[in-house]
Amino acid sequence: MMVPAVLLVLGVLTALVAPRLLARADWTDREPVVALWVWQCVVAAVLLCFGLSMVLSAAAAWQAVRGRVFAVAPHGVVDAYALGAGGPWAAGTALLLALGGLWTGAMLTVEVLRARARRRARRAELLVRAPLLPGEEASAGRMVVLEAPRPEAWWLPGAAPQLVVTTTALNRLKGRQLDAVLAHEQGHAAARHDWLLHCGQALAGGFPQVPVFAAFRAEMHRLVELAADDVASRRYGRLTIALALVELNEDKGVFGPCPTPQAHVPQRVNRLLSAAPRLTALHRLRLTAAAALVPVVPLLVTFVPGLTALG
């Protein structure tokens, strides 16, 4: 019964140590796409640890579950896991982890449904404020211009994604700045950043006391913006997208001394203007490969006893 306990300890250690290591890393702002991948691998490893521990704890607690989990395994493999020594705590652990899994699925479902409801409401509002012309059909990538006093631009995802720009933003964005904003929002759509945000919100909302999930949500919001900035800067230059960010946000007080909900905007502008060099391709490859191995560790912990018994 050691394997479920080891998986639990491994999951807790990963949840505690990995966010601290990533917070100290000096490369995440330079390579936001790699950082997004690393964070996904860390969270996947934590969830795998708890999920596999739940399965093995349930197998130790109930013979019916054990028979299904090890249906085609030889007796030597089952004996290698020492599931009979689970004791009374195995059932409680399995039930607690199962409830956590169900709650995670429920929170993700609620977050997706809420996001769809918000999109439907915003689309209905767009149709009222900017109705289609006779004979015009809504198409993917269509740009909608709204009469509004504030400079804003955002991407509305969905079956027919649309870029929404206010008239004030059109008046302020000069030259290729509008194209850079469009490239930024298309970068979000192409990478499906909305799904990362949904997952982060579901985990952090479902388990507000778990620091790794709160850090995951915060970093997803920050890193997806940096990644989209890089998409735009590669096409139109760092200065162009930095100036566009200033034009869209200077009236919101984000560049003042008082903190605001958009406090990350000055950091994005400074990052674009500082033009820190990217990591080498080999360094990026090493980080990507190392992150991909993180979810493999709980799989090895789970399957090594059985493979050793077979050997």
mmCIF file of C-alpha atoms in Angstrom:
data_model
loop_
_atom_site.group_PDB
_atom_site.id
_atom_site.type_symbol
_atom_site.label_atom_id
_atom_site.label_comp_id
_atom_site.label_asym_id
_atom_site.label_seq_id
_atom_site.Cartn_x
_atom_site.Cartn_y
_atom_site.Cartn_z
ATOM 1 C CA MET A 1 0.000 0.000 0.000
ATOM 2 C CA MET A 2 3.071 2.206 -0.268
ATOM 3 C CA VAL A 3 2.447 3.339 -3.857
ATOM 4 C CA PRO A 4 -0.747 5.383 -3.178
ATOM 5 C CA ALA A 5 0.973 7.085 -0.242
ATOM 6 C CA VAL A 6 4.052 7.859 -2.325
ATOM 7 C CA LEU A 7 1.843 9.324 -5.044
ATOM 8 C CA LEU A 8 0.076 11.544 -2.522
ATOM 9 C CA VAL A 9 3.373 12.804 -1.122
ATOM 10 C CA LEU A 10 4.726 13.336 -4.625
ATOM 11 C CA GLY A 11 1.643 15.325 -5.610
ATOM 12 C CA VAL A 12 1.889 17.541 -2.532
ATOM 13 C CA LEU A 13 5.619 18.126 -3.032
ATOM 14 C CA THR A 14 5.107 18.995 -6.693
ATOM 15 C CA ALA A 15 2.324 21.417 -5.800
ATOM 16 C CA LEU A 16 4.543 23.105 -3.205
ATOM 17 C CA VAL A 17 7.946 23.148 -4.903
ATOM 18 C CA ALA A 18 7.193 23.679 -8.597
ATOM 19 C CA PRO A 19 5.446 27.098 -8.266
ATOM 20 C CA ARG A 20 8.336 28.404 -6.146
ATOM 21 C CA LEU A 21 10.906 27.230 -8.686
ATOM 22 C CA LEU A 22 8.960 28.822 -11.536
ATOM 23 C CA ALA A 23 8.573 32.076 -9.578
ATOM 24 C CA ARG A 24 12.350 32.265 -9.211
ATOM 25 C CA ALA A 25 13.061 31.428 -12.859
ATOM 26 C CA ASP A 26 14.325 34.381 -14.888
ATOM 27 C CA TRP A 27 13.359 33.003 -18.299
ATOM 28 C CA THR A 28 9.549 32.826 -18.074
ATOM 29 C CA ASP A 29 8.990 36.363 -19.362
ATOM 30 C CA ARG A 30 11.422 35.764 -22.208
ATOM 31 C CA GLU A 31 9.773 32.493 -23.247
ATOM 32 C CA PRO A 32 6.083 32.664 -22.259
ATOM 33 C CA VAL A 33 5.067 29.803 -24.563
ATOM 34 C CA VAL A 34 7.563 27.473 -22.898
ATOM 35 C CA ALA A 35 6.433 28.724 -19.480
ATOM 36 C CA LEU A 36 2.814 27.952 -20.380
ATOM 37 C CA TRP A 37 3.862 24.416 -21.322
ATOM 38 C CA VAL A 38 5.802 23.951 -18.071
ATOM 39 C CA TRP A 39 2.860 25.117 -15.975
ATOM 40 C CA GLN A 40 0.500 22.754 -17.786
ATOM 41 C CA CYS A 41 2.875 19.848 -17.190
ATOM 42 C CA VAL A 42 3.168 20.699 -13.486
ATOM 43 C CA VAL A 43 -0.601 20.852 -12.978
ATOM 44 C CA ALA A 44 -1.062 17.667 -15.024
ATOM 45 C CA ALA A 45 1.494 15.909 -12.817
ATOM 46 C CA VAL A 46 -0.298 17.026 -9.642
ATOM 47 C CA LEU A 47 -3.654 15.843 -10.962
ATOM 48 C CA LEU A 48 -2.114 12.555 -12.139
ATOM 49 C CA CYS A 49 -0.617 11.918 -8.703
ATOM 50 C CA PHE A 50 -3.956 12.381 -6.991
ATOM 51 C CA GLY A 51 -5.895 10.487 -9.668
ATOM 52 C CA LEU A 52 -3.613 7.459 -9.651
ATOM 53 C CA SER A 53 -3.502 7.457 -5.862
ATOM 54 C CA MET A 54 -7.308 7.437 -5.850
ATOM 55 C CA VAL A 55 -7.444 4.423 -8.180
ATOM 56 C CA LEU A 56 -4.927 2.379 -6.191
ATOM 57 C CA SER A 57 -6.509 3.356 -2.863
ATOM 58 C CA ALA A 58 -9.883 2.242 -4.167
ATOM 59 C CA ALA A 59 -8.323 -1.009 -5.352
ATOM 60 C CA ALA A 60 -6.911 -1.544 -1.873
ATOM 61 C CA ALA A 61 -10.225 -0.797 -0.182
ATOM 62 C CA TRP A 62 -12.635 -2.755 -2.366
ATOM 63 C CA GLN A 63 -12.128 -6.122 -3.985
ATOM 64 C CA ALA A 64 -14.536 -5.286 -6.824
ATOM 65 C CA VAL A 65 -12.418 -2.294 -7.852
ATOM 66 C CA ARG A 66 -9.243 -4.327 -7.551
ATOM 67 C CA GLY A 67 -10.658 -6.982 -9.810
ATOM 68 C CA ARG A 68 -11.370 -4.412 -12.527
ATOM 69 C CA VAL A 69 -8.079 -2.532 -12.210
ATOM 70 C CA PHE A 70 -5.973 -5.701 -12.283
ATOM 71 C CA ALA A 71 -8.322 -7.794 -14.423
ATOM 72 C CA VAL A 72 -5.637 -9.039 -16.832
ATOM 73 C CA ALA A 73 -2.644 -8.804 -14.484
ATOM 74 C CA PRO A 74 -0.947 -11.921 -13.087
ATOM 75 C CA HIS A 75 -1.169 -12.548 -9.356
ATOM 76 C CA GLY A 76 2.451 -11.544 -8.905
ATOM 77 C CA VAL A 77 1.675 -8.048 -10.133
ATOM 78 C CA VAL A 78 -1.201 -7.631 -7.679
ATOM 79 C CA ASP A 79 0.978 -8.892 -4.818
ATOM 80 C CA ALA A 80 3.699 -6.382 -5.731
ATOM 81 C CA TYR A 81 1.403 -3.495 -4.786
ATOM 82 C CA ALA A 82 0.556 -5.000 -1.354
ATOM 83 C CA LEU A 83 -2.989 -3.713 -1.657
ATOM 84 C CA GLY A 84 -4.263 -5.949 1.115
ATOM 85 C CA ALA A 85 -2.307 -3.915 3.665
ATOM 86 C CA GLY A 86 -4.263 -0.762 2.979
ATOM 87 C CA GLY A 87 -6.130 -0.650 6.233
ATOM 88 C CA PRO A 88 -9.261 1.394 6.927
ATOM 89 C CA TRP A 89 -7.759 4.664 5.661
ATOM 90 C CA ALA A 90 -7.647 3.402 2.056
ATOM 91 C CA ALA A 91 -11.402 3.755 1.581
ATOM 92 C CA GLY A 92 -11.420 7.254 3.078
ATOM 93 C CA THR A 93 -8.534 8.374 0.898
ATOM 94 C CA ALA A 94 -10.190 6.995 -2.228
ATOM 95 C CA LEU A 95 -13.510 8.656 -1.427
ATOM 96 C CA LEU A 96 -11.882 11.994 -0.616
ATOM 97 C CA LEU A 97 -9.867 12.006 -3.838
ATOM 98 C CA ALA A 98 -12.888 10.882 -5.857
ATOM 99 C CA LEU A 99 -14.924 13.780 -4.460
ATOM 100 C CA GLY A 100 -12.075 16.103 -5.400
ATOM 101 C CA GLY A 101 -12.095 14.766 -8.952
ATOM 102 C CA LEU A 102 -15.854 15.131 -9.268
ATOM 103 C CA TRP A 103 -15.673 18.668 -7.882
ATOM 104 C CA THR A 104 -12.949 19.553 -10.398
ATOM 105 C CA GLY A 105 -15.061 18.261 -13.272
ATOM 106 C CA ALA A 106 -18.110 20.115 -11.976
ATOM 107 C CA MET A 107 -16.211 23.391 -11.631
ATOM 108 C CA LEU A 108 -14.772 23.073 -15.147
ATOM 109 C CA THR A 109 -18.266 22.407 -16.522
ATOM 110 C CA VAL A 110 -19.650 25.425 -14.677
ATOM 111 C CA GLU A 111 -16.822 27.629 -15.954
ATOM 112 C CA VAL A 112 -17.368 26.543 -19.568
ATOM 113 C CA LEU A 113 -21.125 27.086 -19.305
ATOM 114 C CA ARG A 114 -20.606 30.532 -17.792
ATOM 115 C CA ALA A 115 -18.152 31.447 -20.540
ATOM 116 C CA ARG A 116 -20.617 30.358 -23.209
ATOM 117 C CA ALA A 117 -23.379 32.380 -21.548
ATOM 118 C CA ARG A 118 -21.109 35.444 -21.465
ATOM 119 C CA ARG A 119 -20.251 34.990 -25.138
ATOM 120 C CA ARG A 120 -23.915 34.660 -26.092
ATOM 121 C CA ALA A 121 -24.768 37.805 -24.141
ATOM 122 C CA ARG A 122 -21.948 39.756 -25.757
ATOM 123 C CA ARG A 123 -22.908 38.530 -29.228
ATOM 124 C CA ALA A 124 -26.499 39.580 -28.630
ATOM 125 C CA GLU A 125 -25.274 42.985 -27.481
ATOM 126 C CA LEU A 126 -23.092 43.286 -30.592
ATOM 127 C CA LEU A 127 -26.015 42.476 -32.863
ATOM 128 C CA VAL A 128 -27.997 45.260 -31.191
ATOM 129 C CA ARG A 129 -25.221 47.847 -31.270
ATOM 130 C CA ALA A 130 -23.730 46.805 -34.636
ATOM 131 C CA PRO A 131 -26.404 44.884 -36.599
ATOM 132 C CA LEU A 132 -25.594 43.023 -39.788
ATOM 133 C CA LEU A 133 -26.410 44.813 -43.005
ATOM 134 C CA PRO A 134 -29.040 43.315 -45.343
ATOM 135 C CA GLY A 135 -27.490 40.315 -47.052
ATOM 136 C CA GLU A 136 -24.447 40.292 -44.747
ATOM 137 C CA GLU A 137 -23.556 37.098 -42.918
ATOM 138 C CA ALA A 138 -21.477 36.720 -39.788
ATOM 139 C CA SER A 139 -18.101 35.242 -40.709
ATOM 140 C CA ALA A 140 -15.028 34.173 -38.794
ATOM 141 C CA GLY A 141 -12.520 36.949 -38.299
ATOM 142 C CA ARG A 142 -15.070 39.690 -38.949
ATOM 143 C CA MET A 143 -14.139 43.012 -37.347
ATOM 144 C CA VAL A 144 -16.938 44.859 -35.577
ATOM 145 C CA VAL A 145 -16.644 48.580 -34.888
ATOM 146 C CA LEU A 146 -18.584 49.933 -31.913
ATOM 147 C CA GLU A 147 -19.302 53.547 -31.074
ATOM 148 C CA ALA A 148 -17.807 53.983 -27.599
ATOM 149 C CA PRO A 149 -15.965 56.705 -25.667
ATOM 150 C CA ARG A 150 -13.199 54.394 -24.407
ATOM 151 C CA PRO A 151 -10.431 52.866 -26.531
ATOM 152 C CA GLU A 152 -10.925 49.104 -26.358
ATOM 153 C CA ALA A 153 -10.279 46.078 -28.510
ATOM 154 C CA TRP A 154 -10.989 42.439 -27.731
ATOM 155 C CA TRP A 155 -11.414 39.092 -29.421
ATOM 156 C CA LEU A 156 -14.769 37.364 -29.055
ATOM 157 C CA PRO A 157 -14.183 33.589 -29.434
ATOM 158 C CA GLY A 158 -16.754 31.096 -30.639
ATOM 159 C CA ALA A 159 -17.932 29.416 -33.829
ATOM 160 C CA ALA A 160 -17.541 32.719 -35.706
ATOM 161 C CA PRO A 161 -14.827 34.623 -33.772
ATOM 162 C CA GLN A 162 -14.841 38.376 -34.136
ATOM 163 C CA LEU A 163 -12.493 41.244 -33.360
ATOM 164 C CA VAL A 164 -14.347 44.088 -31.640
ATOM 165 C CA VAL A 165 -12.823 47.572 -31.806
ATOM 166 C CA THR A 166 -14.306 50.811 -30.553
ATOM 167 C CA THR A 167 -14.306 53.998 -32.621
ATOM 168 C CA THR A 168 -12.092 55.701 -30.049
ATOM 169 C CA ALA A 169 -9.513 52.932 -30.448
ATOM 170 C CA LEU A 170 -9.608 53.329 -34.222
ATOM 171 C CA ASN A 171 -8.952 57.039 -33.844
ATOM 172 C CA ARG A 172 -6.025 56.462 -31.515
ATOM 173 C CA LEU A 173 -4.277 53.539 -33.174
ATOM 174 C CA LYS A 174 -1.944 54.840 -35.844
ATOM 175 C CA GLY A 175 -0.255 53.151 -38.771
ATOM 176 C CA ARG A 176 0.200 49.446 -38.204
ATOM 177 C CA GLN A 177 -0.864 49.554 -34.562
ATOM 178 C CA LEU A 178 -4.356 48.295 -35.411
ATOM 179 C CA ASP A 179 -2.817 45.413 -37.366
ATOM 180 C CA ALA A 180 -0.626 44.618 -34.366
ATOM 181 C CA VAL A 181 -3.676 44.548 -32.055
ATOM 182 C CA LEU A 182 -5.440 42.253 -34.513
ATOM 183 C CA ALA A 183 -2.387 39.945 -34.604
ATOM 184 C CA HIS A 184 -2.317 39.940 -30.796
ATOM 185 C CA GLU A 185 -5.959 38.863 -30.547
ATOM 186 C CA GLN A 186 -5.538 36.303 -33.332
ATOM 187 C CA GLY A 187 -2.629 34.864 -31.361
ATOM 188 C CA HIS A 188 -5.016 34.244 -28.465
ATOM 189 C CA ALA A 189 -7.505 32.555 -30.782
ATOM 190 C CA ALA A 190 -4.948 30.382 -32.602
ATOM 191 C CA ALA A 191 -3.453 29.043 -29.356
ATOM 192 C CA ARG A 192 -6.896 28.575 -27.719
ATOM 193 C CA HIS A 193 -5.807 30.571 -24.708
ATOM 194 C CA ASP A 194 -9.423 30.756 -23.574
ATOM 195 C CA TRP A 195 -9.296 27.071 -22.619
ATOM 196 C CA LEU A 196 -6.202 27.605 -20.475
ATOM 197 C CA LEU A 197 -7.983 30.447 -18.709
ATOM 198 C CA HIS A 198 -11.076 28.294 -18.173
ATOM 199 C CA CYS A 199 -9.000 25.476 -16.655
ATOM 200 C CA GLY A 200 -7.120 27.878 -14.405
ATOM 201 C CA GLN A 201 -10.334 29.510 -13.218
ATOM 202 C CA ALA A 202 -12.023 26.146 -12.601
ATOM 203 C CA LEU A 203 -9.140 24.772 -10.525
ATOM 204 C CA ALA A 204 -8.559 27.959 -8.547
ATOM 205 C CA GLY A 205 -12.295 28.495 -8.023
ATOM 206 C CA GLY A 206 -12.879 24.910 -6.982
ATOM 207 C CA PHE A 207 -9.888 24.748 -4.629
ATOM 208 C CA PRO A 208 -9.205 28.312 -3.455
ATOM 209 C CA GLN A 209 -6.998 27.104 -0.603
ATOM 210 C CA VAL A 210 -4.571 25.251 -2.894
ATOM 211 C CA PRO A 211 -1.730 27.663 -3.774
ATOM 212 C CA VAL A 212 -0.584 25.846 -6.903
ATOM 213 C CA PHE A 213 -3.973 26.285 -8.572
ATOM 214 C CA ALA A 214 -4.175 29.975 -7.634
ATOM 215 C CA ALA A 215 -0.670 30.486 -9.030
ATOM 216 C CA PHE A 216 -1.632 28.554 -12.162
ATOM 217 C CA ARG A 217 -4.619 30.841 -12.782
ATOM 218 C CA ALA A 218 -2.584 34.007 -12.218
ATOM 219 C CA GLU A 219 0.248 32.856 -14.454
ATOM 220 C CA MET A 220 -2.120 31.777 -17.213
ATOM 221 C CA HIS A 221 -3.629 35.273 -17.320
ATOM 222 C CA ARG A 222 -0.178 36.841 -17.439
ATOM 223 C CA LEU A 223 1.607 34.457 -19.777
ATOM 224 C CA VAL A 224 -1.100 34.257 -22.439
ATOM 225 C CA GLU A 225 -0.863 38.042 -22.828
ATOM 226 C CA LEU A 226 2.920 37.872 -23.141
ATOM 227 C CA ALA A 227 2.644 35.073 -25.700
ATOM 228 C CA ALA A 228 0.124 37.050 -27.768
ATOM 229 C CA ASP A 229 2.367 40.137 -27.529
ATOM 230 C CA ASP A 230 5.197 38.078 -29.001
ATOM 231 C CA VAL A 231 2.992 36.929 -31.875
ATOM 232 C CA ALA A 232 2.213 40.549 -32.733
ATOM 233 C CA SER A 233 5.777 41.774 -32.217
ATOM 234 C CA ARG A 234 7.218 39.167 -34.577
ATOM 235 C CA ARG A 235 4.991 40.489 -37.348
ATOM 236 C CA TYR A 236 4.912 44.214 -36.660
ATOM 237 C CA GLY A 237 7.739 44.928 -34.237
ATOM 238 C CA ARG A 238 7.962 45.394 -30.489
ATOM 239 C CA LEU A 239 7.628 49.178 -30.612
ATOM 240 C CA THR A 240 4.395 48.989 -32.633
ATOM 241 C CA ILE A 241 2.550 46.705 -30.211
ATOM 242 C CA ALA A 242 3.986 48.580 -27.193
ATOM 243 C CA LEU A 243 2.647 51.889 -28.513
ATOM 244 C CA ALA A 244 -0.699 50.248 -29.237
ATOM 245 C CA LEU A 245 -0.896 49.047 -25.623
ATOM 246 C CA VAL A 246 -0.150 52.574 -24.405
ATOM 247 C CA GLU A 247 -2.818 54.095 -26.659
ATOM 248 C CA LEU A 248 -5.450 51.598 -25.496
ATOM 249 C CA ASN A 249 -4.689 51.870 -21.779
ATOM 250 C CA GLU A 250 -3.315 55.311 -20.969
ATOM 251 C CA ASP A 251 -6.758 56.644 -19.931
ATOM 252 C CA LYS A 252 -7.339 53.759 -17.510
ATOM 253 C CA GLY A 253 -4.734 54.924 -14.998
ATOM 254 C CA VAL A 254 -2.596 51.814 -15.430
ATOM 255 C CA PHE A 255 0.591 53.855 -15.770
ATOM 256 C CA GLY A 256 0.012 55.773 -12.539
ATOM 257 C CA PRO A 257 1.292 55.051 -9.024
ATOM 258 C CA CYS A 258 -1.944 53.442 -7.822
ATOM 259 C CA PRO A 259 -2.487 49.713 -8.558
ATOM 260 C CA THR A 260 -5.273 48.818 -10.977
ATOM 261 C CA PRO A 261 -6.743 45.557 -12.324
ATOM 262 C CA GLN A 262 -4.638 46.156 -15.483
ATOM 263 C CA ALA A 263 -1.399 46.616 -13.533
ATOM 264 C CA HIS A 264 0.298 44.074 -15.790
ATOM 265 C CA VAL A 265 0.081 46.411 -18.806
ATOM 266 C CA PRO A 266 3.097 48.588 -17.824
ATOM 267 C CA GLN A 267 5.115 45.412 -17.281
ATOM 268 C CA ARG A 268 4.171 44.215 -20.757
ATOM 269 C CA VAL A 269 5.166 47.545 -22.290
ATOM 270 C CA ASN A 270 8.512 47.570 -20.444
ATOM 271 C CA ARG A 271 9.152 44.002 -21.541
ATOM 272 C CA LEU A 272 8.498 44.851 -25.175
ATOM 273 C CA LEU A 273 10.692 47.947 -25.082
ATOM 274 C CA SER A 274 13.556 46.259 -23.229
ATOM 275 C CA ALA A 275 13.736 43.558 -25.945
ATOM 276 C CA ALA A 276 15.432 40.920 -23.779
ATOM 277 C CA PRO A 277 17.021 38.227 -25.966
ATOM 278 C CA ARG A 278 15.242 34.901 -26.321
ATOM 279 C CA LEU A 279 16.704 31.672 -25.077
ATOM 280 C CA THR A 280 18.587 29.578 -27.580
ATOM 281 C CA ALA A 281 16.646 26.901 -29.453
ATOM 282 C CA LEU A 282 18.570 24.178 -27.602
ATOM 283 C CA HIS A 283 17.743 25.730 -24.230
ATOM 284 C CA ARG A 284 14.068 25.927 -25.152
ATOM 285 C CA LEU A 285 14.142 22.300 -26.269
ATOM 286 C CA ARG A 286 15.729 21.192 -22.997
ATOM 287 C CA LEU A 287 13.123 23.050 -20.939
ATOM 288 C CA THR A 288 10.281 21.612 -23.019
ATOM 289 C CA ALA A 289 11.626 18.064 -22.710
ATOM 290 C CA ALA A 290 12.258 18.416 -18.969
ATOM 291 C CA ALA A 291 8.720 19.685 -18.415
ATOM 292 C CA ALA A 292 7.276 16.810 -20.433
ATOM 293 C CA LEU A 293 9.008 14.381 -18.062
ATOM 294 C CA VAL A 294 7.280 15.820 -14.973
ATOM 295 C CA PRO A 295 3.932 14.017 -15.611
ATOM 296 C CA VAL A 296 5.887 10.858 -16.441
ATOM 297 C CA VAL A 297 7.190 10.595 -12.872
ATOM 298 C CA PRO A 298 3.830 9.621 -11.286
ATOM 299 C CA LEU A 299 3.309 7.121 -14.100
ATOM 300 C CA LEU A 300 6.672 5.533 -13.339
ATOM 301 C CA VAL A 301 5.895 5.418 -9.624
ATOM 302 C CA THR A 302 2.603 3.688 -10.437
ATOM 303 C CA PHE A 303 3.813 1.122 -12.947
ATOM 304 C CA VAL A 304 7.347 0.284 -11.773
ATOM 305 C CA PRO A 305 6.209 -2.225 -9.063
ATOM 306 C CA GLY A 306 4.088 -4.101 -11.577
ATOM 307 C CA LEU A 307 6.787 -4.064 -14.263
ATOM 308 C CA THR A 308 9.368 -5.202 -11.721
ATOM 309 C CA ALA A 309 7.141 -8.117 -10.734
ATOM 310 C CA LEU A 310 6.757 -9.102 -14.372
ATOM 311 C CA GLY A 311 10.504 -8.932 -14.857
#
